[in-house]
mmCIF file of C-alpha atoms in Angstrom:
data_model
loop_
_atom_site.group_PDB
_atom_site.id
_atom_site.type_symbol
_atom_site.label_atom_id
_atom_site.label_comp_id
_atom_site.label_asym_id
_atom_site.label_seq_id
_atom_site.Cartn_x
_atom_site.Cartn_y
_atom_site.Cartn_z
ATOM 1 C CA MET A 7 -45.725 -76.711 -98.722
ATOM 2 C CA ILE A 8 -43.054 -74.287 -98.282
ATOM 3 C CA THR A 9 -42.935 -70.624 -99.935
ATOM 4 C CA VAL A 10 -40.025 -69.408 -100.738
ATOM 5 C CA SER A 11 -38.586 -65.938 -101.608
ATOM 6 C CA LEU A 12 -35.898 -65.265 -104.577
ATOM 7 C CA CYS A 13 -33.055 -63.010 -103.497
ATOM 8 C CA MET A 14 -31.040 -61.428 -105.969
ATOM 9 C CA ILE A 15 -28.097 -58.629 -106.046
ATOM 10 C CA VAL A 16 -27.422 -57.629 -109.846
ATOM 11 C CA LYS A 17 -25.571 -55.369 -111.546
ATOM 12 C CA ASN A 18 -25.104 -55.318 -115.277
ATOM 13 C CA GLU A 19 -26.714 -58.863 -115.799
ATOM 14 C CA GLU A 20 -28.636 -58.005 -119.085
ATOM 15 C CA LYS A 21 -27.346 -60.784 -120.886
ATOM 16 C CA VAL A 22 -27.831 -63.719 -118.435
ATOM 17 C CA LEU A 23 -30.840 -62.323 -116.098
ATOM 18 C CA LYS A 24 -33.656 -63.455 -118.427
ATOM 19 C CA ARG A 25 -32.142 -66.902 -119.111
ATOM 20 C CA CYS A 26 -31.862 -67.205 -114.872
ATOM 21 C CA LEU A 27 -35.131 -66.229 -114.321
ATOM 22 C CA ASP A 28 -37.060 -68.182 -116.671
ATOM 23 C CA SER A 29 -35.573 -71.061 -115.194
ATOM 24 C CA ILE A 30 -36.711 -70.156 -111.740
ATOM 25 C CA ALA A 31 -39.639 -67.767 -111.644
ATOM 26 C CA ASP A 32 -42.294 -70.012 -111.448
ATOM 27 C CA LEU A 33 -41.023 -72.038 -108.773
ATOM 28 C CA MET A 34 -40.699 -68.701 -106.475
ATOM 29 C CA ASP A 35 -43.655 -67.262 -104.164
ATOM 30 C CA GLU A 36 -41.952 -63.946 -104.167
ATOM 31 C CA ILE A 37 -39.014 -62.546 -106.573
ATOM 32 C CA ILE A 38 -36.639 -59.732 -104.850
ATOM 33 C CA ILE A 39 -34.226 -58.247 -107.415
ATOM 34 C CA VAL A 40 -31.594 -55.456 -105.758
ATOM 35 C CA ASP A 41 -29.910 -53.749 -108.173
ATOM 36 C CA THR A 42 -26.088 -52.146 -107.306
ATOM 37 C CA GLY A 43 -26.007 -49.911 -110.068
ATOM 38 C CA SER A 44 -26.899 -51.294 -113.217
ATOM 39 C CA CYS A 45 -26.178 -49.142 -116.497
ATOM 40 C CA ASP A 46 -27.856 -51.720 -118.827
ATOM 41 C CA ALA A 47 -30.959 -53.121 -119.375
ATOM 42 C CA THR A 48 -31.253 -55.283 -116.272
ATOM 43 C CA LYS A 49 -34.004 -53.603 -114.356
ATOM 44 C CA GLN A 50 -36.056 -53.509 -117.308
ATOM 45 C CA ILE A 51 -35.670 -57.209 -117.637
ATOM 46 C CA ALA A 52 -36.372 -57.663 -114.269
ATOM 47 C CA SER A 53 -39.464 -55.818 -114.487
ATOM 48 C CA ALA A 54 -41.346 -58.437 -116.481
ATOM 49 C CA TYR A 55 -40.819 -61.013 -113.389
ATOM 50 C CA THR A 56 -41.494 -58.628 -110.439
ATOM 51 C CA ASN A 57 -42.069 -55.138 -108.970
ATOM 52 C CA GLN A 58 -39.939 -55.889 -106.049
ATOM 53 C CA ILE A 59 -36.797 -54.040 -107.454
ATOM 54 C CA TYR A 60 -34.682 -52.010 -104.942
ATOM 55 C CA ASP A 61 -31.898 -49.876 -105.584
ATOM 56 C CA PHE A 62 -28.875 -50.134 -103.267
ATOM 57 C CA ASP A 63 -25.804 -47.861 -103.425
ATOM 58 C CA TRP A 64 -22.912 -50.264 -103.938
ATOM 59 C CA VAL A 65 -20.159 -50.057 -101.221
ATOM 60 C CA GLY A 66 -17.974 -52.657 -102.255
ATOM 61 C CA ASP A 67 -19.620 -55.194 -99.858
ATOM 62 C CA PHE A 68 -21.397 -58.180 -101.491
ATOM 63 C CA ALA A 69 -22.343 -59.234 -97.501
ATOM 64 C CA ALA A 70 -24.151 -55.792 -97.074
ATOM 65 C CA ALA A 71 -26.375 -56.151 -100.278
ATOM 66 C CA ARG A 72 -27.347 -59.566 -100.041
ATOM 67 C CA ASN A 73 -28.135 -58.544 -96.393
ATOM 68 C CA TYR A 74 -30.335 -55.929 -98.065
ATOM 69 C CA ALA A 75 -32.267 -58.222 -100.376
ATOM 70 C CA PHE A 76 -32.981 -60.684 -97.295
ATOM 71 C CA SER A 77 -34.623 -57.887 -95.350
ATOM 72 C CA LYS A 78 -37.190 -57.481 -97.926
ATOM 73 C CA ALA A 79 -38.283 -61.120 -98.100
ATOM 74 C CA ASN A 80 -41.673 -62.139 -96.407
ATOM 75 C CA MET A 81 -42.044 -65.747 -97.035
ATOM 76 C CA GLU A 82 -41.148 -68.965 -95.099
ATOM 77 C CA TYR A 83 -37.482 -69.573 -96.935
ATOM 78 C CA ILE A 84 -35.267 -67.686 -98.796
ATOM 79 C CA TYR A 85 -33.544 -68.889 -102.141
ATOM 80 C CA SER A 86 -30.607 -66.900 -102.888
ATOM 81 C CA ALA A 87 -29.370 -66.981 -106.388
ATOM 82 C CA ASP A 88 -26.954 -64.878 -108.815
ATOM 83 C CA ALA A 89 -28.019 -64.171 -112.631
ATOM 84 C CA ASP A 90 -25.655 -66.708 -113.935
ATOM 85 C CA GLU A 91 -27.431 -69.344 -112.678
ATOM 86 C CA VAL A 92 -29.771 -72.147 -114.226
ATOM 87 C CA LEU A 93 -31.722 -74.951 -113.106
ATOM 88 C CA ASP A 94 -32.709 -77.552 -115.996
ATOM 89 C CA GLU A 95 -35.860 -79.220 -115.893
ATOM 90 C CA LYS A 96 -34.729 -82.172 -113.618
ATOM 91 C CA ASN A 97 -33.818 -80.091 -111.258
ATOM 92 C CA ARG A 98 -36.471 -77.995 -111.318
ATOM 93 C CA GLN A 99 -38.807 -80.865 -110.654
ATOM 94 C CA ALA A 100 -36.228 -81.837 -107.904
ATOM 95 C CA PHE A 101 -36.647 -77.993 -106.397
ATOM 96 C CA LEU A 102 -40.654 -78.334 -106.644
ATOM 97 C CA GLN A 103 -40.382 -81.724 -104.787
ATOM 98 C CA LEU A 104 -37.961 -79.918 -102.106
ATOM 99 C CA LYS A 105 -40.718 -77.349 -101.351
ATOM 100 C CA GLU A 106 -43.452 -80.274 -101.261
ATOM 101 C CA THR A 107 -41.723 -82.537 -98.549
ATOM 102 C CA LEU A 108 -39.103 -80.214 -96.832
ATOM 103 C CA LEU A 109 -39.476 -80.828 -93.034
ATOM 104 C CA PRO A 110 -40.434 -77.675 -90.644
ATOM 105 C CA GLU A 111 -36.945 -78.184 -88.577
ATOM 106 C CA ILE A 112 -34.731 -77.979 -91.874
ATOM 107 C CA ASP A 113 -33.028 -74.223 -91.205
ATOM 108 C CA MET A 114 -30.844 -74.330 -94.315
ATOM 109 C CA VAL A 115 -30.677 -76.458 -97.791
ATOM 110 C CA GLN A 116 -27.283 -76.820 -99.680
ATOM 111 C CA MET A 117 -27.423 -77.238 -103.742
ATOM 112 C CA TYR A 118 -24.787 -78.681 -105.665
ATOM 113 C CA TYR A 119 -22.988 -75.260 -107.632
ATOM 114 C CA ALA A 120 -22.193 -77.365 -110.943
ATOM 115 C CA ASN A 121 -20.247 -76.853 -114.193
ATOM 116 C CA GLN A 122 -17.302 -74.781 -112.213
ATOM 117 C CA LEU A 123 -14.704 -76.022 -113.961
ATOM 118 C CA ALA A 124 -15.696 -74.862 -117.461
ATOM 119 C CA TYR A 125 -15.002 -70.963 -116.488
ATOM 120 C CA GLY A 126 -11.607 -70.730 -114.844
ATOM 121 C CA THR A 127 -13.179 -69.940 -111.171
ATOM 122 C CA ILE A 128 -11.591 -70.425 -107.895
ATOM 123 C CA TYR A 129 -12.755 -73.671 -107.254
ATOM 124 C CA ASN A 130 -10.830 -77.123 -107.377
ATOM 125 C CA TYR A 131 -13.945 -79.564 -108.377
ATOM 126 C CA ASP A 132 -16.740 -79.111 -110.996
ATOM 127 C CA LYS A 133 -19.716 -79.317 -108.609
ATOM 128 C CA GLU A 134 -19.561 -78.646 -104.714
ATOM 129 C CA LEU A 135 -22.376 -78.291 -101.955
ATOM 130 C CA ARG A 136 -23.262 -74.844 -101.082
ATOM 131 C CA PRO A 137 -26.170 -73.220 -98.620
ATOM 132 C CA LYS A 138 -28.774 -71.816 -101.348
ATOM 133 C CA LEU A 139 -32.079 -72.108 -99.386
ATOM 134 C CA PHE A 140 -32.097 -70.482 -96.077
ATOM 135 C CA LYS A 141 -35.000 -70.061 -93.130
ATOM 136 C CA ARG A 142 -36.358 -66.755 -92.777
ATOM 137 C CA VAL A 143 -36.913 -66.814 -89.329
ATOM 138 C CA ARG A 144 -35.463 -69.342 -87.009
ATOM 139 C CA THR A 145 -36.863 -71.062 -84.024
ATOM 140 C CA PHE A 146 -34.293 -70.835 -80.937
ATOM 141 C CA ARG A 147 -34.648 -73.300 -78.541
ATOM 142 C CA TRP A 148 -32.703 -73.521 -75.102
ATOM 143 C CA GLN A 149 -30.913 -77.098 -74.849
ATOM 144 C CA GLY A 150 -29.685 -78.921 -71.706
ATOM 145 C CA ALA A 151 -30.955 -79.754 -68.638
ATOM 146 C CA ILE A 152 -28.216 -78.140 -66.942
ATOM 147 C CA HIS A 153 -25.819 -75.172 -67.856
ATOM 148 C CA GLU A 154 -28.620 -74.588 -70.537
ATOM 149 C CA GLN A 155 -27.934 -72.685 -73.706
ATOM 150 C CA VAL A 156 -29.707 -71.414 -76.920
ATOM 151 C CA GLY A 157 -28.881 -74.166 -79.494
ATOM 152 C CA LEU A 158 -27.608 -72.262 -82.508
ATOM 153 C CA ASN A 159 -26.215 -74.689 -84.917
ATOM 154 C CA PRO A 160 -28.646 -74.711 -88.177
ATOM 155 C CA VAL A 161 -30.302 -77.971 -89.236
ATOM 156 C CA ILE A 162 -28.808 -78.219 -92.616
ATOM 157 C CA TYR A 163 -30.318 -80.707 -95.652
ATOM 158 C CA ASP A 164 -27.899 -81.867 -98.449
ATOM 159 C CA SER A 165 -30.026 -81.709 -101.424
ATOM 160 C CA ASP A 166 -28.834 -83.623 -104.464
ATOM 161 C CA ILE A 167 -30.198 -80.352 -106.796
ATOM 162 C CA GLU A 168 -27.568 -79.186 -108.978
ATOM 163 C CA ILE A 169 -27.296 -75.405 -110.260
ATOM 164 C CA ILE A 170 -25.641 -74.980 -113.190
ATOM 165 C CA HIS A 171 -23.258 -72.350 -113.450
ATOM 166 C CA MET A 172 -23.070 -70.140 -116.632
ATOM 167 C CA PRO A 173 -21.039 -66.901 -116.040
ATOM 168 C CA GLU A 174 -20.558 -64.935 -119.407
ATOM 169 C CA ASN A 175 -16.831 -64.233 -117.948
ATOM 170 C CA ASN A 176 -14.055 -65.303 -115.431
ATOM 171 C CA HIS A 177 -14.513 -62.504 -112.129
ATOM 172 C CA LYS A 178 -10.875 -63.129 -111.310
ATOM 173 C CA ASP A 179 -10.284 -59.657 -112.249
ATOM 174 C CA ARG A 180 -12.935 -57.997 -109.771
ATOM 175 C CA ASP A 181 -12.193 -60.137 -107.315
ATOM 176 C CA LEU A 182 -8.561 -59.823 -106.948
ATOM 177 C CA ALA A 183 -8.850 -55.972 -106.997
ATOM 178 C CA ALA A 184 -11.508 -56.042 -103.946
ATOM 179 C CA PHE A 185 -8.599 -58.307 -102.358
ATOM 180 C CA ALA A 186 -5.515 -55.666 -103.467
ATOM 181 C CA ARG A 187 -8.138 -53.035 -102.294
ATOM 182 C CA MET A 188 -8.970 -54.625 -98.687
ATOM 183 C CA SER A 189 -4.845 -55.614 -98.234
ATOM 184 C CA ALA A 190 -4.053 -51.984 -99.221
ATOM 185 C CA GLU A 191 -6.492 -50.331 -96.380
ATOM 186 C CA GLY A 192 -4.790 -52.698 -93.840
ATOM 187 C CA VAL A 193 -7.751 -54.909 -93.303
ATOM 188 C CA ARG A 194 -7.086 -58.415 -92.067
ATOM 189 C CA LEU A 195 -8.482 -60.987 -93.792
ATOM 190 C CA ASP A 196 -10.505 -63.852 -92.199
ATOM 191 C CA LYS A 197 -9.305 -67.447 -92.459
ATOM 192 C CA ARG A 198 -11.872 -68.333 -95.443
ATOM 193 C CA LEU A 199 -10.932 -64.954 -96.871
ATOM 194 C CA HIS A 200 -7.189 -65.688 -96.781
ATOM 195 C CA ASN A 201 -7.616 -69.067 -98.559
ATOM 196 C CA ILE A 202 -9.770 -67.608 -101.199
ATOM 197 C CA TYR A 203 -7.572 -64.931 -101.950
ATOM 198 C CA ALA A 204 -4.396 -67.213 -102.193
ATOM 199 C CA ARG A 205 -6.602 -69.840 -104.039
ATOM 200 C CA GLU A 206 -7.874 -67.313 -106.753
ATOM 201 C CA LEU A 207 -4.078 -66.484 -107.284
ATOM 202 C CA PHE A 208 -3.146 -69.971 -107.907
ATOM 203 C CA ILE A 209 -5.806 -70.694 -110.098
ATOM 204 C CA SER A 210 -6.267 -67.957 -112.107
ATOM 205 C CA GLY A 211 -3.883 -65.011 -111.159
ATOM 206 C CA GLU A 212 -1.155 -63.162 -113.296
ATOM 207 C CA LYS A 213 2.404 -62.160 -112.442
ATOM 208 C CA GLN A 214 1.028 -58.910 -111.535
ATOM 209 C CA ASP A 215 -1.594 -60.067 -109.484
ATOM 210 C CA PHE A 216 1.062 -61.983 -107.230
ATOM 211 C CA LEU A 217 3.329 -58.857 -107.478
ATOM 212 C CA VAL A 218 0.595 -56.742 -105.617
ATOM 213 C CA ALA A 219 -0.225 -59.601 -103.300
ATOM 214 C CA ARG A 220 3.252 -60.207 -102.389
ATOM 215 C CA ASP A 221 3.642 -57.751 -99.466
ATOM 216 C CA PHE A 222 0.292 -58.914 -97.991
ATOM 217 C CA PHE A 223 1.172 -62.671 -97.936
ATOM 218 C CA ARG A 224 4.374 -61.549 -96.250
ATOM 219 C CA VAL A 225 2.895 -60.153 -93.506
ATOM 220 C CA SER A 226 0.531 -63.181 -93.260
ATOM 221 C CA CYS A 227 3.962 -65.461 -92.895
ATOM 222 C CA LYS A 228 4.341 -63.424 -89.821
ATOM 223 C CA ASP A 229 0.999 -63.291 -88.067
ATOM 224 C CA GLU A 230 1.073 -65.269 -85.176
ATOM 225 C CA ALA A 231 -2.696 -65.623 -84.994
ATOM 226 C CA ARG A 232 -2.392 -67.675 -88.238
ATOM 227 C CA SER A 233 -2.937 -71.186 -88.245
ATOM 228 C CA VAL A 234 -0.319 -73.341 -89.761
ATOM 229 C CA ASP A 235 -2.497 -73.736 -92.650
ATOM 230 C CA GLU A 236 -2.953 -70.400 -93.508
ATOM 231 C CA ILE A 237 0.805 -69.549 -92.964
ATOM 232 C CA LYS A 238 1.410 -72.516 -95.891
ATOM 233 C CA GLU A 239 -0.990 -71.027 -97.996
ATOM 234 C CA ALA A 240 0.573 -67.245 -97.491
ATOM 235 C CA ALA A 241 4.069 -68.745 -97.846
ATOM 236 C CA CYS A 242 2.980 -70.161 -101.294
ATOM 237 C CA VAL A 243 2.130 -67.190 -102.709
ATOM 238 C CA ALA A 244 5.002 -65.054 -101.472
ATOM 239 C CA ALA A 245 7.082 -67.853 -102.698
ATOM 240 C CA ARG A 246 5.571 -67.689 -106.103
ATOM 241 C CA ALA A 247 5.871 -63.759 -106.149
ATOM 242 C CA ALA A 248 9.650 -63.820 -105.003
ATOM 243 C CA ARG A 249 10.132 -66.058 -108.246
ATOM 244 C CA ILE A 250 8.462 -63.670 -110.734
ATOM 245 C CA ALA A 251 10.593 -60.795 -108.737
ATOM 246 C CA GLY A 252 13.436 -62.655 -109.354
ATOM 247 C CA ASP A 253 14.078 -62.125 -105.914
ATOM 248 C CA ALA A 254 16.057 -65.949 -105.168
ATOM 249 C CA GLU A 255 16.970 -65.192 -101.604
ATOM 250 C CA ASP A 256 13.620 -64.652 -100.503
ATOM 251 C CA PHE A 257 11.933 -67.280 -102.874
ATOM 252 C CA LEU A 258 13.933 -69.890 -100.932
ATOM 253 C CA LYS A 259 13.150 -68.323 -97.573
ATOM 254 C CA TYR A 260 9.437 -69.073 -98.354
ATOM 255 C CA ALA A 261 9.969 -72.322 -99.971
ATOM 256 C CA LEU A 262 11.325 -73.423 -96.694
ATOM 257 C CA LYS A 263 8.976 -72.476 -94.543
ATOM 258 C CA VAL A 264 6.230 -74.754 -96.636
ATOM 259 C CA THR A 265 8.365 -77.942 -96.869
ATOM 260 C CA ALA A 266 9.219 -77.384 -93.034
ATOM 261 C CA CYS A 267 5.259 -77.644 -92.682
ATOM 262 C CA GLU A 268 5.211 -81.281 -94.590
ATOM 263 C CA GLY A 269 5.106 -78.994 -97.817
ATOM 264 C CA CYS A 270 2.445 -79.498 -100.846
ATOM 265 C CA ALA A 271 2.460 -79.517 -104.625
ATOM 266 C CA GLU A 272 2.361 -75.910 -105.304
ATOM 267 C CA ILE A 273 5.819 -75.484 -103.663
ATOM 268 C CA CYS A 274 7.200 -78.637 -105.001
ATOM 269 C CA CYS A 275 6.199 -76.943 -108.668
ATOM 270 C CA GLU A 276 7.843 -73.695 -107.704
ATOM 271 C CA LEU A 277 10.886 -75.370 -106.706
ATOM 272 C CA GLY A 278 10.939 -77.186 -110.037
ATOM 273 C CA GLU A 279 10.380 -73.977 -112.086
ATOM 274 C CA PHE A 280 12.864 -72.377 -109.812
ATOM 275 C CA TYR A 281 15.526 -74.868 -110.950
ATOM 276 C CA LEU A 282 14.416 -75.128 -114.266
ATOM 277 C CA GLU A 283 15.054 -71.488 -114.973
ATOM 278 C CA ARG A 284 18.414 -71.928 -113.461
ATOM 279 C CA LYS A 285 18.791 -74.938 -115.924
ATOM 280 C CA ASP A 286 19.267 -77.552 -113.103
ATOM 281 C CA ILE A 287 17.427 -80.269 -114.443
ATOM 282 C CA ASP A 288 18.262 -82.462 -112.164
ATOM 283 C CA GLU A 289 16.877 -80.718 -109.447
ATOM 284 C CA ALA A 290 13.987 -79.434 -111.148
ATOM 285 C CA ILE A 291 12.730 -83.310 -111.921
ATOM 286 C CA LEU A 292 13.379 -83.870 -108.507
ATOM 287 C CA TRP A 293 10.467 -81.149 -107.518
ATOM 288 C CA PHE A 294 8.228 -81.916 -110.074
ATOM 289 C CA TYR A 295 8.040 -85.720 -109.618
ATOM 290 C CA ASN A 296 7.270 -84.940 -105.869
ATOM 291 C CA GLY A 297 4.639 -82.312 -106.912
ATOM 292 C CA ALA A 298 3.012 -84.941 -109.173
ATOM 293 C CA TYR A 299 3.302 -88.276 -106.962
ATOM 294 C CA GLU A 300 4.348 -87.410 -103.464
ATOM 295 C CA THR A 301 2.565 -84.523 -101.769
ATOM 296 C CA GLU A 302 -0.869 -83.039 -101.952
ATOM 297 C CA SER A 303 -2.101 -79.393 -103.472
ATOM 298 C CA ILE A 304 -3.584 -77.232 -100.813
ATOM 299 C CA LEU A 305 -4.703 -74.106 -103.285
ATOM 300 C CA ASP A 306 -4.546 -75.615 -106.899
ATOM 301 C CA ILE A 307 -5.427 -79.072 -107.447
ATOM 302 C CA HIS A 308 -3.596 -78.950 -110.929
ATOM 303 C CA SER A 309 -0.209 -78.460 -109.062
ATOM 304 C CA SER A 310 -0.779 -82.280 -108.067
ATOM 305 C CA GLY A 311 -1.748 -83.193 -111.691
ATOM 306 C CA ASP A 312 -1.039 -81.725 -115.274
ATOM 307 C CA VAL A 313 1.165 -79.012 -113.971
ATOM 308 C CA PRO A 314 3.921 -81.097 -112.829
ATOM 309 C CA LEU A 315 3.587 -83.701 -115.070
ATOM 310 C CA LYS A 316 3.970 -80.700 -118.022
ATOM 311 C CA GLY A 317 6.913 -79.553 -116.196
ATOM 312 C CA LEU A 318 8.586 -82.931 -116.307
ATOM 313 C CA ALA A 319 8.107 -83.271 -120.052
ATOM 314 C CA ARG A 320 9.766 -79.675 -120.488
ATOM 315 C CA CYS A 321 12.960 -81.110 -118.070
ATOM 316 C CA TYR A 322 12.916 -84.196 -120.532
ATOM 317 C CA HIS A 323 12.681 -81.938 -123.613
ATOM 318 C CA GLU A 324 15.679 -80.142 -122.207
ATOM 319 C CA LEU A 325 17.812 -83.420 -121.715
ATOM 320 C CA GLY A 326 16.964 -84.500 -124.911
ATOM 321 C CA ASN A 327 14.627 -87.474 -124.008
ATOM 322 C CA GLU A 328 12.167 -87.182 -126.169
ATOM 323 C CA GLU A 329 10.599 -90.294 -125.578
ATOM 324 C CA GLN A 330 10.360 -89.351 -121.869
ATOM 325 C CA ALA A 331 8.916 -85.828 -122.510
ATOM 326 C CA ALA A 332 6.298 -87.369 -124.902
ATOM 327 C CA ALA A 333 5.198 -90.029 -121.941
ATOM 328 C CA TYR A 334 5.018 -87.325 -119.628
ATOM 329 C CA GLU A 335 2.867 -84.703 -122.122
ATOM 330 C CA GLN A 336 0.584 -87.799 -122.702
ATOM 331 C CA ALA A 337 0.123 -88.139 -118.976
ATOM 332 C CA ALA A 338 -0.679 -84.458 -118.344
ATOM 333 C CA SER A 339 -3.204 -84.649 -121.130
ATOM 334 C CA GLU A 340 -5.110 -87.338 -119.891
ATOM 335 C CA TRP A 341 -4.965 -86.155 -116.105
ATOM 336 C CA HIS A 342 -8.282 -84.947 -115.261
ATOM 337 C CA VAL A 343 -9.689 -83.065 -112.036
ATOM 338 C CA PRO A 344 -11.506 -85.509 -110.062
ATOM 339 C CA GLU A 345 -15.658 -85.035 -109.736
ATOM 340 C CA THR A 346 -15.524 -84.230 -106.063
#
């Protein structure tokens, strides 16, 4: 049986930490809690489960805090958990079985992160695989009879374990503020963070969030080192921000950038809103229809589902066609996010 260190970074988690630890503590061989500045009972709650509680001065960097927690681990594997996660009994037993049967060559185990859509998070599916269990010390081997090199790709196992995500609130204000701060400081976001910033704006952002992000994504559209996909997502944000700002010329500029790259449901919905605001109902219907039936989403899956269907319903209300409006309203209410 493998041994596992639980590593957590926490701050003001008194409402959820006990629930989390009650569900996983007995599965762990070591529990490490790194506190980044709690002013509630978080550390007191943690002390009932472990004496390995460390303070870490918050520097605005989750990776730095998590790396510090990992540095304190002593077991064969490290399980990384957040305080708003829970393992139910079925998945506790699956975790125990995993400990008993995991092959030594496995470097990383992925588990399903479930219950995503219930809390308005930045994800487009209710569950997705995430790396959660990591081998603490990896064995490096030379590979290749000629032009040999050290093999660096981890051996990954996709388990069936489902972790229930049960946050007390949506973290979008924290996340978007962090992105705004980084962009103001001139930080160039890598492809993954660039996508997450755009995705979080479309899924959870408010008008002011788009206006704050506007200049950053306009610059991204000119960045020759960005991929076509990155430019498309940047142009979607820039177009939404321009529409919110009432800048029609800028809106059309960025909308055309996206349509020139095969388009997407997000920009179809933006064009639908643009023309609906101008009472050009026929043109709005064309674009909402394309969003619902002819294109795919790249940032928010609702953009190819209930959002354009609701837009079509509003258009037909404007035309006085209540029967067609009701049909699209029903279609929107029956639409659901695919499970995977």
